Amino acid sequence: MINLIVTLSKYLLLILIALYTLESFIVFGYRYEEDKRYILKKQLMLIFFMDFMAFLVIFLKKQELEIIYFFIVQLLYFIAVQILYRIFYKNSSLLLLNHTCMLLSIGFIMLARLDMESAVRQFEIVVIATIIAMVIPVMIHKFRFLNKWTWFYAVVGLLLLLTVLVLGKNVNGAKINISFGGFAFQPSEFVKIIFVFFVACRLYKKNMEFRDHVITTAIAAVYVLILVLSRDLGSAVVFFITYVVMLYVATKKPLYLFAGLGSGSLAAVVTYFLFSHVRQRVIAWKDPFSVYQSSGYQIVQGLFAIGTGGWFGMGLCQGSPNMIPFVKQDYMFAAICEELGGLFAMCLILICMSLFVLVVNISLQIKRPFYKLIALGLGTEYAFQVFLTIGGVTKFIPMTGITLPLVSYGGSSVLSTIIMLAIIQGLYILREDEDDELERQKRRAAQMARREAQRTAGEAHRKKSTRG
């Protein structure tokens, strides 16, 4: 009976996420807010139903009461977040909020299936991050001096990266963490946000000269160089691509874009010859079976998992994702493919794309150049991180060790991503407030025009009466 429920559940979970994904794009076509809210409410119900079905299957397979408790607590968390945003931020993007809940839900489901202790720890960090995130939209709205802290952002970001370079803990050949009090902290996850603010401060002004661009590029290059020296190459690529995109959008000069891509390609070749672990990753990417016993083992196991899952997956708790090293951090996408199927994984990718499209729309509609660049930069970081993660797992590109935002296990990653999305939420609310203010100005102008017309008509009538 349990096996029958597990088998049926994988098809039901696929239908639920497919419906959610479809509505994630349909909602962009609606003009009226009432129609959008109807779809967004349906999305929320799909999340809850998918959550219930998945945790029911995990409980039936594991027979652990802790799973039921965890399901109830995280369901209450999702409900609380939805209510709080509707109370305190009436102009917030509910689609962005739904996507956050959906991605977190998928992450909790897979973590509960893989390791309940990790799921609980991840949930605790998510709650802390959400408490912080609830304040951020207010800060974005009230703090009008964020564009004046240019060198503060630059210094703080560089100091954090230098601290990791000097004191960081070596993890798989790269210095990415600082450990204290039993906790591992990854500063580069938060420097990503600081870096975007620094670049936006430097590039949002229209009267910048070539010399200013050279200085900004030099400082950005120092960021990337420190990450390369720390051998955190995944983060270095994210920083580099984000800067190139922001520079091109701010200046609208294709020469900068091509120069950036060319220099990045040259830097990749130099890095290949400088670092042995980069060469090992490239060899493992080209032919993982030739180094199966060493650097290729993880890639091969990930490919086996993806191939085993097929289109529809084996069902929750029916596969062997724990055979993949670092499955919770680096290869969560492979675990999803194995147990929930390739079609489910494709829906996950489309949801991430929908989130990116939403952020780009927000960036395009914001009127202030500084905030426009921040939205674009944060959206680029998110999208490219998703690309690096999924591209590495599927052997499309060499593995970089980047986590899948909100889905993979990692305290620093989930904390920084929730803060990043809260900033974007604040920018969306700011845009809505700008639109409301513009609408009020139009109404005031229309009222003044009517009053002026009435006054003119009244004077004309009085003059006509006087002449009569």
Coordinates of C-alpha atoms in Angstrom, one line a residue:
M1 CA 0.0 0.0 0.0
I2 CA 2.8 2.4 0.9
N3 CA 4.6 1.7 -2.3
L4 CA 1.4 2.4 -4.3
I5 CA 1.1 5.8 -2.5
V6 CA 4.8 6.6 -3.2
T7 CA 4.3 5.7 -6.9
L8 CA 1.2 7.8 -7.2
S9 CA 2.7 10.7 -5.3
K10 CA 5.5 11.3 -7.8
Y11 CA 2.9 11.9 -10.5
L12 CA 0.8 14.1 -8.3
L13 CA 3.8 16.1 -7.2
L14 CA 4.8 16.6 -10.8
I15 CA 1.2 17.8 -11.7
L16 CA 1.3 20.2 -8.8
I17 CA 4.6 21.8 -9.6
A18 CA 3.7 21.9 -13.4
L19 CA 0.5 23.8 -12.6
Y20 CA 2.5 26.2 -10.3
T21 CA 5.1 26.7 -13.0
L22 CA 2.5 27.4 -15.7
E23 CA 0.9 30.0 -13.6
S24 CA 4.3 31.6 -12.8
F25 CA 4.4 32.8 -16.4
I26 CA 0.7 33.2 -17.0
V27 CA 0.5 35.8 -14.3
F28 CA 2.8 38.2 -16.2
G29 CA 0.1 38.5 -18.9
Y30 CA -2.6 39.8 -16.6
R31 CA -3.1 43.6 -16.3
Y32 CA -5.6 43.7 -13.4
E33 CA -4.5 43.2 -9.9
E34 CA -7.6 41.1 -9.0
D35 CA -6.8 38.5 -11.7
K36 CA -3.2 38.3 -10.5
R37 CA -4.2 37.8 -6.9
Y38 CA -6.5 35.0 -7.8
I39 CA -3.6 33.1 -9.5
L40 CA -1.2 33.9 -6.7
K41 CA -3.7 32.4 -4.2
K42 CA -3.9 29.3 -6.3
Q43 CA -0.2 29.1 -6.3
L44 CA -0.1 29.2 -2.5
M45 CA -2.6 26.4 -2.3
L46 CA -0.4 24.3 -4.7
I47 CA 2.6 24.9 -2.5
F48 CA 0.7 23.7 0.6
F49 CA -0.8 20.7 -1.1
M50 CA 2.6 19.7 -2.5
D51 CA 4.2 20.1 0.9
F52 CA 1.6 17.9 2.5
M53 CA 1.9 15.1 -0.1
A54 CA 5.7 15.0 0.0
F55 CA 5.9 14.9 3.8
L56 CA 3.2 12.3 4.0
V57 CA 5.3 10.0 1.7
I58 CA 8.5 10.7 3.7
F59 CA 6.7 9.9 7.0
L60 CA 5.2 6.7 5.6
K61 CA 8.7 5.5 4.4
K62 CA 10.6 6.6 7.6
Q63 CA 7.9 6.3 10.3
E64 CA 9.5 9.1 12.3
L65 CA 7.2 11.5 14.2
E66 CA 9.8 14.2 13.9
I67 CA 8.9 14.5 10.2
I68 CA 5.3 15.4 11.1
Y69 CA 6.4 18.0 13.7
F70 CA 8.8 19.5 11.1
F71 CA 6.0 19.6 8.5
I72 CA 3.6 21.4 10.8
V73 CA 6.2 23.9 12.0
Q74 CA 7.4 24.8 8.5
L75 CA 3.8 25.0 7.2
L76 CA 3.1 27.5 10.0
Y77 CA 6.2 29.4 9.0
F78 CA 4.9 29.8 5.4
I79 CA 1.5 30.9 6.6
A80 CA 3.0 33.4 9.0
V81 CA 5.3 34.9 6.3
Q82 CA 2.4 35.3 3.8
I83 CA 0.2 37.0 6.5
L84 CA 3.0 39.3 7.7
Y85 CA 3.8 40.5 4.2
R86 CA 0.1 41.1 3.5
I87 CA -0.2 43.1 6.8
F88 CA 3.0 45.2 6.7
Y89 CA 3.8 45.4 3.0
K90 CA 0.5 45.7 1.1
N91 CA 2.4 46.7 -2.1
S92 CA 4.8 43.7 -1.9
S93 CA 5.3 41.3 -4.8
L94 CA 3.3 38.2 -3.9
L95 CA 4.8 36.3 -6.9
L96 CA 8.3 36.9 -5.5
L97 CA 7.0 35.7 -2.1
N98 CA 5.4 32.6 -3.6
H99 CA 8.6 31.7 -5.5
T100 CA 10.6 32.0 -2.3
C101 CA 8.2 29.8 -0.4
M102 CA 8.1 27.2 -3.2
L103 CA 11.9 27.0 -3.5
L104 CA 12.3 26.8 0.3
S105 CA 9.6 24.1 0.3
I106 CA 11.4 21.9 -2.2
G107 CA 14.6 22.4 -0.2
F108 CA 12.9 21.4 3.1
I109 CA 11.4 18.3 1.4
M110 CA 14.7 17.0 0.1
L111 CA 16.6 17.8 3.2
A112 CA 14.0 16.0 5.4
R113 CA 14.3 13.0 3.1
L114 CA 18.2 13.1 3.2
D115 CA 19.0 14.2 6.7
M116 CA 16.4 15.5 9.2
E117 CA 19.0 17.1 11.4
S118 CA 20.2 19.2 8.5
A119 CA 16.6 20.1 7.6
V120 CA 16.0 21.4 11.1
R121 CA 19.2 23.4 11.2
Q122 CA 18.4 24.9 7.8
F123 CA 14.9 25.8 9.0
E124 CA 16.3 27.6 12.0
I125 CA 18.6 29.7 9.8
V126 CA 15.7 30.5 7.5
V127 CA 13.6 31.8 10.4
I128 CA 16.4 34.0 11.5
A129 CA 16.9 35.3 8.0
T130 CA 13.2 36.0 7.6
I131 CA 13.1 38.1 10.8
I132 CA 16.0 40.1 9.4
A133 CA 14.4 40.3 6.0
M134 CA 11.1 41.7 7.4
V135 CA 12.9 44.9 8.3
I136 CA 14.9 45.4 5.0
P137 CA 12.0 46.8 2.8
V138 CA 11.5 49.5 5.4
M139 CA 15.3 50.3 5.3
I140 CA 15.2 50.5 1.5
H141 CA 12.3 52.9 1.7
K142 CA 13.6 55.1 4.5
F143 CA 17.3 55.1 4.0
R144 CA 17.8 57.6 1.1
F145 CA 21.6 57.8 1.7
L146 CA 22.5 54.2 0.5
N147 CA 24.0 55.6 -2.7
K148 CA 26.5 57.7 -0.7
W149 CA 28.4 54.9 1.0
T150 CA 30.5 54.0 -2.0
W151 CA 33.8 53.5 -0.3
F152 CA 32.3 52.1 2.8
Y153 CA 30.9 49.2 0.7
A154 CA 34.3 48.8 -1.1
V155 CA 36.3 48.6 2.1
V156 CA 34.0 46.3 4.0
G157 CA 33.7 43.9 1.1
L158 CA 37.5 43.8 0.6
L159 CA 38.2 43.4 4.3
L160 CA 35.8 40.4 4.6
L161 CA 37.4 38.7 1.6
L162 CA 40.9 39.3 2.9
T163 CA 39.9 37.9 6.3
V164 CA 38.8 34.7 4.5
L165 CA 42.1 34.6 2.5
V166 CA 44.2 34.9 5.7
L167 CA 42.1 33.0 8.3
G168 CA 39.7 31.0 6.2
K169 CA 39.3 27.2 6.6
N170 CA 40.3 25.1 3.6
V171 CA 37.4 23.2 2.2
N172 CA 38.0 20.9 -0.8
G173 CA 41.0 23.0 -1.8
A174 CA 39.4 26.4 -1.4
K175 CA 39.3 28.9 1.5
I176 CA 35.7 29.9 1.7
N177 CA 34.7 29.6 5.4
I178 CA 35.5 31.2 8.7
S179 CA 34.7 29.0 11.7
F180 CA 34.0 30.4 15.2
G181 CA 32.0 28.9 18.1
G182 CA 31.2 25.8 16.1
F183 CA 29.6 27.7 13.3
A184 CA 31.0 28.0 9.7
F185 CA 30.4 31.4 8.1
Q186 CA 31.0 32.1 4.4
P187 CA 31.6 35.8 4.0
S188 CA 31.6 35.8 0.2
E189 CA 27.9 35.1 0.2
F190 CA 27.3 38.4 1.9
V191 CA 30.0 40.3 0.0
K192 CA 28.0 39.5 -3.2
I193 CA 25.3 41.9 -1.9
I194 CA 27.9 44.5 -0.8
F195 CA 29.6 44.3 -4.1
V196 CA 26.4 45.1 -6.0
F197 CA 25.8 48.2 -3.9
F198 CA 29.4 49.4 -4.4
V199 CA 29.2 48.9 -8.2
A200 CA 25.7 50.6 -8.3
C201 CA 27.1 53.6 -6.4
R202 CA 29.9 54.0 -8.9
L203 CA 27.9 53.5 -12.1
Y204 CA 24.5 55.1 -11.6
K205 CA 25.7 58.6 -12.4
K206 CA 25.3 59.7 -16.0
N207 CA 28.3 62.1 -16.2
M208 CA 31.0 59.5 -15.4
E209 CA 34.2 59.7 -17.3
F210 CA 36.4 56.8 -18.7
R211 CA 38.7 57.3 -15.7
D212 CA 35.9 56.6 -13.3
H213 CA 35.1 53.3 -15.1
V214 CA 38.8 52.3 -14.9
I215 CA 38.9 52.9 -11.2
T216 CA 35.7 50.9 -10.6
T217 CA 36.9 48.1 -12.9
A218 CA 40.2 48.0 -11.0
I219 CA 38.5 47.6 -7.6
A220 CA 36.1 45.0 -9.0
A221 CA 39.2 43.2 -10.3
V222 CA 40.7 43.2 -6.8
Y223 CA 37.6 41.5 -5.5
V224 CA 37.8 38.8 -8.1
L225 CA 41.6 38.4 -7.6
I226 CA 41.2 37.8 -3.8
L227 CA 38.5 35.2 -4.5
V228 CA 40.8 33.5 -7.1
L229 CA 43.7 33.5 -4.5
S230 CA 41.3 31.9 -2.0
R231 CA 40.5 29.4 -4.8
D232 CA 36.8 30.2 -4.5
L233 CA 36.5 30.2 -8.2
G234 CA 32.7 29.8 -8.3
S235 CA 32.1 33.0 -6.4
A236 CA 34.8 34.8 -8.5
V237 CA 32.9 34.0 -11.7
V238 CA 29.6 35.2 -10.2
F239 CA 31.3 38.5 -9.2
F240 CA 32.9 38.9 -12.6
I241 CA 29.8 38.3 -14.7
T242 CA 27.7 40.5 -12.4
Y243 CA 30.1 43.4 -12.8
V244 CA 30.3 43.0 -16.6
V245 CA 26.5 43.0 -16.9
M246 CA 26.1 46.1 -14.6
L247 CA 28.8 48.0 -16.5
Y248 CA 27.3 47.3 -19.8
V249 CA 23.8 48.3 -18.7
A250 CA 25.0 51.4 -17.0
T251 CA 27.2 52.6 -19.9
K252 CA 25.3 51.0 -22.9
K253 CA 28.7 50.4 -24.6
P254 CA 29.1 47.0 -26.3
L255 CA 32.8 47.5 -26.3
Y256 CA 32.9 47.1 -22.5
L257 CA 30.8 43.9 -22.7
F258 CA 33.1 42.3 -25.3
A259 CA 36.2 43.5 -23.5
G260 CA 34.9 42.0 -20.2
L261 CA 34.0 38.7 -21.8
G262 CA 37.4 38.5 -23.6
S263 CA 39.4 39.3 -20.4
G264 CA 37.3 36.7 -18.5
S265 CA 38.1 34.1 -21.1
L266 CA 41.8 34.9 -20.9
A267 CA 41.7 34.8 -17.1
A268 CA 40.0 31.4 -17.2
V269 CA 42.9 30.0 -19.3
V270 CA 45.5 31.5 -16.9
T271 CA 43.6 30.0 -13.9
Y272 CA 43.7 26.6 -15.6
F273 CA 47.5 26.6 -15.8
L274 CA 48.0 28.2 -12.3
F275 CA 45.8 25.9 -10.2
S276 CA 46.1 22.1 -10.2
H277 CA 42.6 21.6 -8.7
V278 CA 41.1 23.6 -11.6
R279 CA 42.9 21.3 -14.0
Q280 CA 41.5 18.3 -12.1
R281 CA 37.9 19.7 -12.3
V282 CA 38.3 20.3 -16.1
I283 CA 39.6 16.7 -16.5
A284 CA 36.7 15.4 -14.5
W285 CA 34.3 17.4 -16.5
K286 CA 35.7 16.2 -19.9
D287 CA 36.0 12.5 -19.0
P288 CA 34.8 11.8 -15.4
F289 CA 35.2 8.0 -15.9
S290 CA 38.9 8.4 -16.5
V291 CA 39.3 9.7 -12.9
Y292 CA 36.3 7.8 -11.4
Q293 CA 38.2 6.9 -8.2
S294 CA 39.1 10.4 -7.4
S295 CA 37.8 13.8 -8.7
G296 CA 35.4 12.2 -11.2
Y297 CA 33.5 10.1 -8.6
Q298 CA 31.0 12.8 -7.6
I299 CA 30.2 13.8 -11.2
V300 CA 29.7 10.1 -12.2
Q301 CA 27.4 9.5 -9.2
G302 CA 25.4 12.6 -10.0
L303 CA 25.0 11.6 -13.7
F304 CA 23.9 8.1 -12.6
A305 CA 21.3 9.7 -10.3
I306 CA 19.9 11.9 -13.1
G307 CA 19.8 9.0 -15.5
T308 CA 18.2 6.7 -13.0
G309 CA 15.4 9.1 -12.2
G310 CA 14.4 9.5 -15.8
W311 CA 11.4 11.7 -16.7
F312 CA 9.2 10.9 -13.7
G313 CA 11.7 9.9 -10.9
M314 CA 11.8 6.9 -8.7
G315 CA 9.7 8.5 -6.0
L316 CA 10.6 10.1 -2.6
C317 CA 12.8 7.8 -0.5
Q318 CA 13.1 5.3 -3.4
G319 CA 16.5 6.3 -4.7
S320 CA 20.0 6.4 -3.4
P321 CA 21.0 10.1 -3.5
N322 CA 23.2 9.7 -0.4
M323 CA 25.8 7.9 -2.5
I324 CA 26.6 11.3 -4.1
P325 CA 29.3 13.1 -2.0
F326 CA 28.1 16.6 -0.8
V327 CA 24.7 15.9 -2.2
K328 CA 23.0 18.3 0.3
Q329 CA 25.3 21.2 -0.7
D330 CA 26.5 20.8 -4.3
Y331 CA 24.3 18.0 -5.9
M332 CA 20.8 18.7 -4.6
F333 CA 19.7 19.1 -8.2
A334 CA 20.8 15.5 -9.0
A335 CA 18.9 14.2 -5.9
I336 CA 15.8 16.0 -7.1
C337 CA 16.2 14.5 -10.6
E338 CA 16.6 11.0 -9.2
E339 CA 13.6 10.9 -6.9
L340 CA 11.2 13.5 -8.3
G341 CA 12.2 13.2 -12.0
G342 CA 13.6 15.2 -14.8
L343 CA 10.3 16.9 -15.6
F344 CA 10.0 18.0 -12.0
A345 CA 13.6 19.4 -12.2
M346 CA 12.7 21.2 -15.4
C347 CA 9.8 22.9 -13.7
L348 CA 12.2 23.9 -10.9
I349 CA 14.5 25.5 -13.5
L350 CA 11.5 27.4 -15.0
I351 CA 10.5 28.7 -11.6
C352 CA 14.0 30.1 -11.1
M353 CA 13.7 31.7 -14.6
S354 CA 10.3 33.2 -13.7
L355 CA 11.9 34.7 -10.6
F356 CA 14.7 36.2 -12.7
V357 CA 12.2 37.6 -15.2
L358 CA 10.3 39.2 -12.3
V359 CA 13.5 40.8 -11.0
V360 CA 14.4 42.1 -14.5
N361 CA 10.9 43.6 -14.8
I362 CA 11.3 45.3 -11.5
S363 CA 14.7 46.7 -12.6
L364 CA 13.2 48.0 -15.9
Q365 CA 10.3 49.7 -14.2
I366 CA 12.3 51.5 -11.4
K367 CA 12.9 55.1 -12.3
R368 CA 16.0 55.8 -10.1
P369 CA 19.2 54.5 -11.8
F370 CA 20.8 53.5 -8.5
Y371 CA 18.0 51.2 -7.5
K372 CA 17.7 50.0 -11.1
L373 CA 21.3 48.8 -11.1
I374 CA 20.9 47.1 -7.7
A375 CA 17.9 45.1 -8.8
L376 CA 19.7 44.1 -12.0
G377 CA 22.9 43.2 -10.2
L378 CA 21.2 41.0 -7.5
G379 CA 19.1 39.3 -10.2
T380 CA 22.2 38.6 -12.3
E381 CA 23.9 37.0 -9.3
Y382 CA 20.9 34.8 -8.6
A383 CA 20.5 33.7 -12.2
F384 CA 24.1 33.0 -12.8
Q385 CA 24.4 31.1 -9.5
V386 CA 21.5 28.8 -10.6
F387 CA 23.2 28.4 -14.0
L388 CA 26.6 27.4 -12.4
T389 CA 25.0 24.9 -10.1
I390 CA 22.7 23.1 -12.6
G391 CA 25.3 23.4 -15.3
G392 CA 27.9 21.7 -13.1
V393 CA 25.6 18.9 -11.9
T394 CA 24.5 18.1 -15.5
K395 CA 28.2 18.3 -16.8
F396 CA 27.3 21.2 -19.1
I397 CA 30.2 23.1 -17.5
P398 CA 32.9 22.2 -14.9
M399 CA 31.7 21.9 -11.3
T400 CA 32.2 25.1 -9.3
G401 CA 30.9 24.1 -5.9
I402 CA 28.1 26.7 -5.9
T403 CA 24.9 25.9 -4.0
L404 CA 21.4 26.1 -5.6
P405 CA 19.8 29.2 -3.9
L406 CA 17.1 28.4 -1.3
V407 CA 17.1 24.7 -2.2
S408 CA 20.6 23.4 -1.3
Y409 CA 21.8 23.1 2.3
G410 CA 24.0 25.9 3.5
G411 CA 23.4 28.5 6.2
S412 CA 25.3 31.4 4.7
S413 CA 23.8 30.8 1.3
V414 CA 20.2 30.7 2.4
L415 CA 20.7 33.6 4.7
S416 CA 22.2 35.8 2.0
T417 CA 19.7 34.7 -0.6
I418 CA 16.7 35.6 1.6
I419 CA 18.3 39.0 2.4
M420 CA 18.9 39.5 -1.3
L421 CA 15.3 38.7 -2.2
A422 CA 14.1 41.0 0.7
I423 CA 16.1 43.9 -0.9
I424 CA 14.4 43.1 -4.3
Q425 CA 11.1 43.1 -2.5
G426 CA 11.9 46.5 -1.0
L427 CA 12.8 47.8 -4.5
Y428 CA 9.4 46.5 -5.8
I429 CA 7.6 48.2 -3.0
L430 CA 9.6 51.4 -3.7
R431 CA 8.5 51.1 -7.4
E432 CA 4.9 50.7 -6.4
D433 CA 5.1 53.8 -4.2
E434 CA 6.7 55.7 -7.1
D435 CA 3.8 54.7 -9.3
D436 CA 1.3 55.7 -6.6
E437 CA 2.9 59.0 -6.2
L438 CA 3.0 59.6 -9.9
E439 CA -0.7 58.7 -10.1
R440 CA -1.5 61.2 -7.2
Q441 CA 0.5 63.9 -9.0
K442 CA -1.6 63.3 -12.2
R443 CA -4.8 63.5 -10.2
R444 CA -3.7 66.7 -8.6
A445 CA -2.7 68.2 -11.9
A446 CA -6.1 67.1 -13.4
Q447 CA -7.9 68.7 -10.5
M448 CA -5.9 71.9 -10.9
A449 CA -6.6 72.0 -14.6
R450 CA -10.4 71.5 -14.0
R451 CA -10.4 74.3 -11.4
E452 CA -8.5 76.6 -13.7
A453 CA -11.0 75.8 -16.5
Q454 CA -13.9 76.5 -14.2
R455 CA -12.3 79.8 -13.0
T456 CA -11.7 80.8 -16.6
A457 CA -15.2 79.9 -17.6
G458 CA -16.6 81.8 -14.6
E459 CA -14.6 85.0 -15.5
A460 CA -15.8 84.7 -19.1
H461 CA -19.4 84.4 -17.9
R462 CA -19.1 87.5 -15.6
K463 CA -17.5 89.6 -18.4
K464 CA -20.3 88.6 -20.7
S465 CA -22.9 89.5 -18.1
T466 CA -21.2 92.8 -17.5
R467 CA -21.3 93.7 -21.2
G468 CA -24.9 92.7 -21.4

